[in-house]
XYZ file of N, CA and C in Angstrom:
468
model
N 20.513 -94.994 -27.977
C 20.123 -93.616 -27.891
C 21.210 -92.705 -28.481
N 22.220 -93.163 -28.155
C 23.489 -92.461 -28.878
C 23.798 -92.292 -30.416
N 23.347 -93.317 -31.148
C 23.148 -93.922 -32.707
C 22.284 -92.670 -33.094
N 21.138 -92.390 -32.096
C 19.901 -91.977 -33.063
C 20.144 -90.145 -32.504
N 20.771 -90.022 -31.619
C 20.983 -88.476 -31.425
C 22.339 -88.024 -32.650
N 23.365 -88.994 -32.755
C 24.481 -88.972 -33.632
C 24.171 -88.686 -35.045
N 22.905 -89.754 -35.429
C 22.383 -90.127 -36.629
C 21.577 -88.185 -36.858
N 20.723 -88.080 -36.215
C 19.995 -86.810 -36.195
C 20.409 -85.778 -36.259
N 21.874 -85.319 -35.219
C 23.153 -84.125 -35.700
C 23.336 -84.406 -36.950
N 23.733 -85.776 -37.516
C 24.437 -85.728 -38.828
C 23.527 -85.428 -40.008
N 22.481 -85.689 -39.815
C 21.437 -85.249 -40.877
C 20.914 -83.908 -40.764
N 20.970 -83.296 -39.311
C 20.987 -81.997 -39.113
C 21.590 -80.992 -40.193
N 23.274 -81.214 -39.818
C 24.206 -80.880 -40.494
C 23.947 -81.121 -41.644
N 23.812 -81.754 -42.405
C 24.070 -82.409 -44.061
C 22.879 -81.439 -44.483
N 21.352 -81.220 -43.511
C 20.397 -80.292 -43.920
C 20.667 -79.144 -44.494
N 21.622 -78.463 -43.105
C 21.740 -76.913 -42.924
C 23.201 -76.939 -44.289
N 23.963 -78.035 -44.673
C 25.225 -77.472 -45.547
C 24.133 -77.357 -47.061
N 23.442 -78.217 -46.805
C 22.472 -78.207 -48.555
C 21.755 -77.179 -48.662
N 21.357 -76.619 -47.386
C 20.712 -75.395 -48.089
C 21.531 -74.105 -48.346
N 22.707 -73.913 -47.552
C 23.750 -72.747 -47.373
C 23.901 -73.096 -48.533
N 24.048 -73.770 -49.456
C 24.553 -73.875 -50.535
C 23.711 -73.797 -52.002
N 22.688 -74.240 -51.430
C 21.538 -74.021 -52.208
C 21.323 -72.362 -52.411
N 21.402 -71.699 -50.796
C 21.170 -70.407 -51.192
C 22.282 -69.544 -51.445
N 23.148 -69.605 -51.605
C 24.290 -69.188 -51.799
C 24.694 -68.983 -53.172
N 24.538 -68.055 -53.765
C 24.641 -68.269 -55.299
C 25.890 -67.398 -55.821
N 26.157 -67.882 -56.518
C 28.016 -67.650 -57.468
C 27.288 -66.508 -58.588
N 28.632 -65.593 -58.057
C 28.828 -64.710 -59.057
C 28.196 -64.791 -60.314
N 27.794 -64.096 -61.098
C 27.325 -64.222 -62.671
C 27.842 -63.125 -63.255
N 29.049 -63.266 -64.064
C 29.554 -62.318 -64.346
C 29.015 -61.826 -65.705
N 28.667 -62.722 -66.409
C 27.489 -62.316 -67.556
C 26.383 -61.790 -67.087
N 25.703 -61.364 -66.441
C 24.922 -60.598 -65.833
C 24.988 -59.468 -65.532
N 26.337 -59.485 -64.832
C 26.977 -58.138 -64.717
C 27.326 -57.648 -65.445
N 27.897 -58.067 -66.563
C 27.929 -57.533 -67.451
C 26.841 -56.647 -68.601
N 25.699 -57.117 -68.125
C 24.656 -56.673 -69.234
C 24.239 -55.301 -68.305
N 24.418 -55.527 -66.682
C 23.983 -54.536 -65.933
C 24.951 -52.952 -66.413
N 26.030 -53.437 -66.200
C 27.153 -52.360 -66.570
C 26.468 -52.170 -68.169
N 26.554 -52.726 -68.433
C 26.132 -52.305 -70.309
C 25.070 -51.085 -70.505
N 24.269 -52.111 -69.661
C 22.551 -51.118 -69.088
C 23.217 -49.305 -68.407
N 24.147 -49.640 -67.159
C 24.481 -48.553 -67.215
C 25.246 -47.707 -67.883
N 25.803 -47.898 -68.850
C 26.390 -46.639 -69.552
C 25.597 -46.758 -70.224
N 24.369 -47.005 -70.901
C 23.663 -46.652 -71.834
C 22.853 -45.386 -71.498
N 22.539 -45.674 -70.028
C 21.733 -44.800 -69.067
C 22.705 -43.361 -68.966
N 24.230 -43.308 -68.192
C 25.341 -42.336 -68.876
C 25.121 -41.913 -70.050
N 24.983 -42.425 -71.467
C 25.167 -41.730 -72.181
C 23.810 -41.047 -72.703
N 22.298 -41.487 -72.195
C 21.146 -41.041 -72.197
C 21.507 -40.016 -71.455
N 21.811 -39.825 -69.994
C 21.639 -38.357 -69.493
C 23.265 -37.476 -69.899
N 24.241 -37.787 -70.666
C 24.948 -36.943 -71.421
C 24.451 -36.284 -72.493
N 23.017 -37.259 -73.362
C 22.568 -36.874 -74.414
C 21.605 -35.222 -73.793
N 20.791 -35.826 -72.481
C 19.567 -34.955 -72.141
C 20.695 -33.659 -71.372
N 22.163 -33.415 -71.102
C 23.190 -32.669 -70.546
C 22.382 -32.393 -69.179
N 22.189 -33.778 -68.847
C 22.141 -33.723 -67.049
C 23.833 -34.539 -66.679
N 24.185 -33.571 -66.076
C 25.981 -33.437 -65.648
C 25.708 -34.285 -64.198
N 24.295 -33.834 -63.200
C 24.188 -34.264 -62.090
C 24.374 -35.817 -62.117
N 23.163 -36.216 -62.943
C 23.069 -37.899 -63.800
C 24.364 -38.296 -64.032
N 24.739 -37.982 -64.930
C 26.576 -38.283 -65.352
C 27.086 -38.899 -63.876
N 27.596 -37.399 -63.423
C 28.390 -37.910 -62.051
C 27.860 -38.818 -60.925
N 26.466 -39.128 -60.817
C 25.914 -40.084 -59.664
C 26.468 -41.196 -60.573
N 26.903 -41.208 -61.916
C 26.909 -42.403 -62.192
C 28.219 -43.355 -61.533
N 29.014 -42.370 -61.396
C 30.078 -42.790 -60.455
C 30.069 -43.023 -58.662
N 31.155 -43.811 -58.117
C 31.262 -43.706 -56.694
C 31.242 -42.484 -56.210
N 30.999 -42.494 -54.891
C 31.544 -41.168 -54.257
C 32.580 -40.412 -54.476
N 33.565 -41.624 -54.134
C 35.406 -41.593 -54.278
C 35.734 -41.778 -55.909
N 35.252 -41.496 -56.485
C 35.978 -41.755 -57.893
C 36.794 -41.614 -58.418
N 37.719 -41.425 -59.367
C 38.845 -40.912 -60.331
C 38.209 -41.087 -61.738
N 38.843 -39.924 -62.384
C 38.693 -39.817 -63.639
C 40.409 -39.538 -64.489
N 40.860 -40.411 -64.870
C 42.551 -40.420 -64.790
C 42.549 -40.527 -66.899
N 42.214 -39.112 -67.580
C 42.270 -39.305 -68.443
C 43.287 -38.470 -69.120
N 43.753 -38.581 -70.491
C 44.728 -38.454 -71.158
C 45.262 -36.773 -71.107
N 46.281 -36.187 -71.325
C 46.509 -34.512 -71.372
C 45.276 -33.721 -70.112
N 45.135 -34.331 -69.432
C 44.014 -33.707 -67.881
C 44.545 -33.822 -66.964
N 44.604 -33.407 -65.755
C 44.522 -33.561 -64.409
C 43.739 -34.585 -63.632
N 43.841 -35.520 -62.888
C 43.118 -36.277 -62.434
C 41.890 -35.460 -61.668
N 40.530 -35.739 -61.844
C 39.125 -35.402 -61.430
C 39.344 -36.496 -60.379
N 38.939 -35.887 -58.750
C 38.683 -36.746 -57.772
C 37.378 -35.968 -56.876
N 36.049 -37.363 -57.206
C 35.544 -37.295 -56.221
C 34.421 -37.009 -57.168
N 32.717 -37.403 -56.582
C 32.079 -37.120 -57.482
C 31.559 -35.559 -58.084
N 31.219 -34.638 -56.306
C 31.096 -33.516 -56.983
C 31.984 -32.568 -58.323
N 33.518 -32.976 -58.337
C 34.359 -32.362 -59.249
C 33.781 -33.373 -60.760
N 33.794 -34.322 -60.521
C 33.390 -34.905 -61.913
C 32.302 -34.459 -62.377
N 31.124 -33.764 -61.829
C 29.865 -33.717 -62.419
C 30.376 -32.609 -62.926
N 30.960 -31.291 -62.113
C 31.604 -30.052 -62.681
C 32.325 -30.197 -64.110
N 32.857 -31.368 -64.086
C 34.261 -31.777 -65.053
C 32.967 -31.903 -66.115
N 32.102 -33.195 -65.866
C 31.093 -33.164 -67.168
C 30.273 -32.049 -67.814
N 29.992 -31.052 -66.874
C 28.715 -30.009 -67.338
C 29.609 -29.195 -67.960
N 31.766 -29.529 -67.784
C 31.669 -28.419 -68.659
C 32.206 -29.023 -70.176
N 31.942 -30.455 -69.974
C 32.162 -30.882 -71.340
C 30.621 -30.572 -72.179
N 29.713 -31.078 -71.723
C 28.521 -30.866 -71.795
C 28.588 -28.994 -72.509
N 28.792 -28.561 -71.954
C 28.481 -26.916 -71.856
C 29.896 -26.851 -73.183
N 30.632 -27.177 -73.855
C 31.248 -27.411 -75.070
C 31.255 -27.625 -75.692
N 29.491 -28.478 -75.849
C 29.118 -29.488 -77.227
C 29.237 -30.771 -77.191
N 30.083 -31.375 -76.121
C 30.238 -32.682 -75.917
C 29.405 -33.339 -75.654
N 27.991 -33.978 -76.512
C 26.913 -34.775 -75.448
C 26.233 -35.928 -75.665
N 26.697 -36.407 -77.491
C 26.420 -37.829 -77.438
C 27.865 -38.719 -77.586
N 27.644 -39.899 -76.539
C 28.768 -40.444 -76.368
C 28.491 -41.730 -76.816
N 28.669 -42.924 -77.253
C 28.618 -44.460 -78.107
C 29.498 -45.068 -77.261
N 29.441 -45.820 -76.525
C 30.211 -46.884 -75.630
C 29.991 -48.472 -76.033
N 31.276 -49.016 -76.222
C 30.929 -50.003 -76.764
C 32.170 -51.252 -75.736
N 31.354 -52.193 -75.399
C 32.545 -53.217 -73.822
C 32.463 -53.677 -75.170
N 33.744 -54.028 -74.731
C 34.447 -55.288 -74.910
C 34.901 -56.673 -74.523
N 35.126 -56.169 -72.945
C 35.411 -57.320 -72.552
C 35.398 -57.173 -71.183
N 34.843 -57.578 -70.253
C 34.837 -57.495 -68.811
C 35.374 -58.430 -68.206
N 35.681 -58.634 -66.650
C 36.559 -59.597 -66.334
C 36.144 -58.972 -64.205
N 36.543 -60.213 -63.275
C 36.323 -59.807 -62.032
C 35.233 -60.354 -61.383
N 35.159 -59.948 -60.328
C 34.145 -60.596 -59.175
C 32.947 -59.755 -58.677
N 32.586 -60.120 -57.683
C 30.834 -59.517 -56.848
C 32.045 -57.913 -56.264
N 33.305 -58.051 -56.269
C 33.874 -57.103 -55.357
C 34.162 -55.680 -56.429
N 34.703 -55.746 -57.457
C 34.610 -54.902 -58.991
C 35.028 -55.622 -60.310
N 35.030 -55.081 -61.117
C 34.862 -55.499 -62.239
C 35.228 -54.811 -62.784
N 36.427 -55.276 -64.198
C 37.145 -54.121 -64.878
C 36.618 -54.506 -66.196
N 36.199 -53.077 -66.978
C 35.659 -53.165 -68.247
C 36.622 -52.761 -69.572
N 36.789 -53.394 -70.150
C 37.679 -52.627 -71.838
C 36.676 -52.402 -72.978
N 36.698 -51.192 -73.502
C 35.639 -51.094 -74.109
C 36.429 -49.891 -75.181
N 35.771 -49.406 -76.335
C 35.724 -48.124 -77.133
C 34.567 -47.021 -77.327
N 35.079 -45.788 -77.369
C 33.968 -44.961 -77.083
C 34.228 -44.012 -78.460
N 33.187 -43.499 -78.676
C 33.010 -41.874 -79.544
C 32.144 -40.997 -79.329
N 33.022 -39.505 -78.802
C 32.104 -38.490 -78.634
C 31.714 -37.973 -79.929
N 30.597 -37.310 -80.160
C 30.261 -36.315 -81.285
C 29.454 -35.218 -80.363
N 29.610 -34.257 -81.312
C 28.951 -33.011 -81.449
C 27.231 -33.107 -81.345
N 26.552 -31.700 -80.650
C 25.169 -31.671 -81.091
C 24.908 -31.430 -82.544
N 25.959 -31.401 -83.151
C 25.743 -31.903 -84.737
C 26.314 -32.704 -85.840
N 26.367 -33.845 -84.984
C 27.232 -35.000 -84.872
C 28.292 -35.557 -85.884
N 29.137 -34.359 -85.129
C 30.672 -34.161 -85.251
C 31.750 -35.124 -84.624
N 32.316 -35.873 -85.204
C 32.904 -36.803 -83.967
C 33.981 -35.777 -83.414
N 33.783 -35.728 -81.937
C 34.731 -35.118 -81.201
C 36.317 -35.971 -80.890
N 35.800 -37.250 -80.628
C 36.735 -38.028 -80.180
C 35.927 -39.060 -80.235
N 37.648 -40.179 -80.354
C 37.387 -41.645 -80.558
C 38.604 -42.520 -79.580
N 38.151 -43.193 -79.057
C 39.240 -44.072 -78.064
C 38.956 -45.225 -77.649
N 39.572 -45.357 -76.861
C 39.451 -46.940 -75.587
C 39.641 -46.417 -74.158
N 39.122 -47.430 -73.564
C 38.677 -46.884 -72.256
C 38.953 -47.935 -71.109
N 39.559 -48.211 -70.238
C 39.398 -49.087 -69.157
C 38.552 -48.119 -67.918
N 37.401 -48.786 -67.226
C 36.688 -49.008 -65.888
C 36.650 -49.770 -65.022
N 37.095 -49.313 -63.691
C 37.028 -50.197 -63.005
C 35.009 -50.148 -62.157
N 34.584 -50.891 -61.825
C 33.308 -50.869 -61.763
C 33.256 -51.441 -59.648
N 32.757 -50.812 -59.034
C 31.936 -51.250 -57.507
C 30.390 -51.004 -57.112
N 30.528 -51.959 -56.761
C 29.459 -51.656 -56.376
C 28.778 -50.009 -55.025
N 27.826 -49.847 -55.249
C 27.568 -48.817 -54.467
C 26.198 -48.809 -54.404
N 25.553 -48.951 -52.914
C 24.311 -48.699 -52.692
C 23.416 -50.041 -53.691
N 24.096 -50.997 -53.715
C 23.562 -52.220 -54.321
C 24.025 -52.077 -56.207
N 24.474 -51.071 -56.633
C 24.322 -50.493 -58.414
C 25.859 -50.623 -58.493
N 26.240 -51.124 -60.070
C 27.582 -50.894 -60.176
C 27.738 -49.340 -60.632
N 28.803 -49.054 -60.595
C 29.140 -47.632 -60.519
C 30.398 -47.748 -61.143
N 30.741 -46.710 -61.542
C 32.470 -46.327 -62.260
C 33.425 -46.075 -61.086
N 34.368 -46.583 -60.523
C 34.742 -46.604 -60.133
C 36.186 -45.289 -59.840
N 36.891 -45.986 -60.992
C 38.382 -45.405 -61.817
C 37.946 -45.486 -63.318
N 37.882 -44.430 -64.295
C 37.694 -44.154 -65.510
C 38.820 -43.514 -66.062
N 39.445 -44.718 -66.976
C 40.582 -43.697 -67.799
C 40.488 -44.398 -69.116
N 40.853 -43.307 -70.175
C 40.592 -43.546 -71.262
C 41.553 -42.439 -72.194
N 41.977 -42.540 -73.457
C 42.737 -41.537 -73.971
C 41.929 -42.310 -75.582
N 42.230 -40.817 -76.435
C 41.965 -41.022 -77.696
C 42.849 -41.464 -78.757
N 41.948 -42.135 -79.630
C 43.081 -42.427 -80.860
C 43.344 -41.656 -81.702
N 42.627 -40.085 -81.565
C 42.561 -39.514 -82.745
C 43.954 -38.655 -81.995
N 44.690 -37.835 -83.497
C 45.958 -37.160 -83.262
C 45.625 -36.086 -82.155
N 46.798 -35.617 -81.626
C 46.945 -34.659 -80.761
C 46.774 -33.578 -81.384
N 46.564 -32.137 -80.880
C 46.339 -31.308 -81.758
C 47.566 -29.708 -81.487
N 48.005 -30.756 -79.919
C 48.894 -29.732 -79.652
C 50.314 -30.803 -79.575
N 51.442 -29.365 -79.738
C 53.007 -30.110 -80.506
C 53.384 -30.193 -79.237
């Protein structure tokens, strides 16, 4: 009786580890990656349509925006402000292009190059960009956004 209660835990067990594992599925960081891709495409669709609101949900709550000759932007309501008044300058089609992503289910840091132009497509600016990416409300989101341009400075 002991054999066959022993025998029955152990196959119990061996059941319940095959399926935890079965359902348990590993990171796909190529996936995530196409998701993040998906979202800045969506960013730079509502930069194109100068919804600033769109822009900034695209980020966390807590965000940073830590970019070149600026003040650090913290938090989402200041970033949407920060965008509507790039937006409200001419700033509104943006070209994002990854490069290379890297990280886990926890964030994910993106290297990529960007170019703003003009509503008469003027290139405003050209650069590189690191993101850090979390999740939020199930969606990756921008986390920390910093980026500086390659084009010259304009002040001495």
């Amino acid at each position: 009786m002991k054999k066959i209660i022993l025998t029955a835990l152990v196959a119990i067990t061996l059941f319940a580890c095959k399926q935890n594992t079965e359902t348990k599925s590993e990171f796909d960081l190529v996936n995530a990656k196409k998701e993040i891709e998906a979202a800045n495409n969506d960013l730079s669709a509502a930069l194109a349509k100068g919804d600033s609101i769109a822009v900034g949900n695209a980020y966390t709550i807590d965000a940073k925006i830590l970019y070149a000759d600026a003040p650090v932007v913290v938090g989402r309501a200041k970033i949407q402000t920060q965008w509507a008044k790039s937006i409200n300058n001419g700033a509104n089609h943006l070209k994002i292009t990854t490069l290379e992503v890297w990280g886990n289910e926890n964030a994910i840091t993106e290297e990529g190059i960007y170019e703003f132009k003009s509503k008469e497509n003027k290139s405003i600016a050209v650069g590189k960009y690191i993101v850090i990416w979390k999740k939020e409300d199930g969606k990756w989101k921008l986390h920390r956004d910093m980026a500086n341009s390659d084009m010259p400075s304009t002040t001495k």
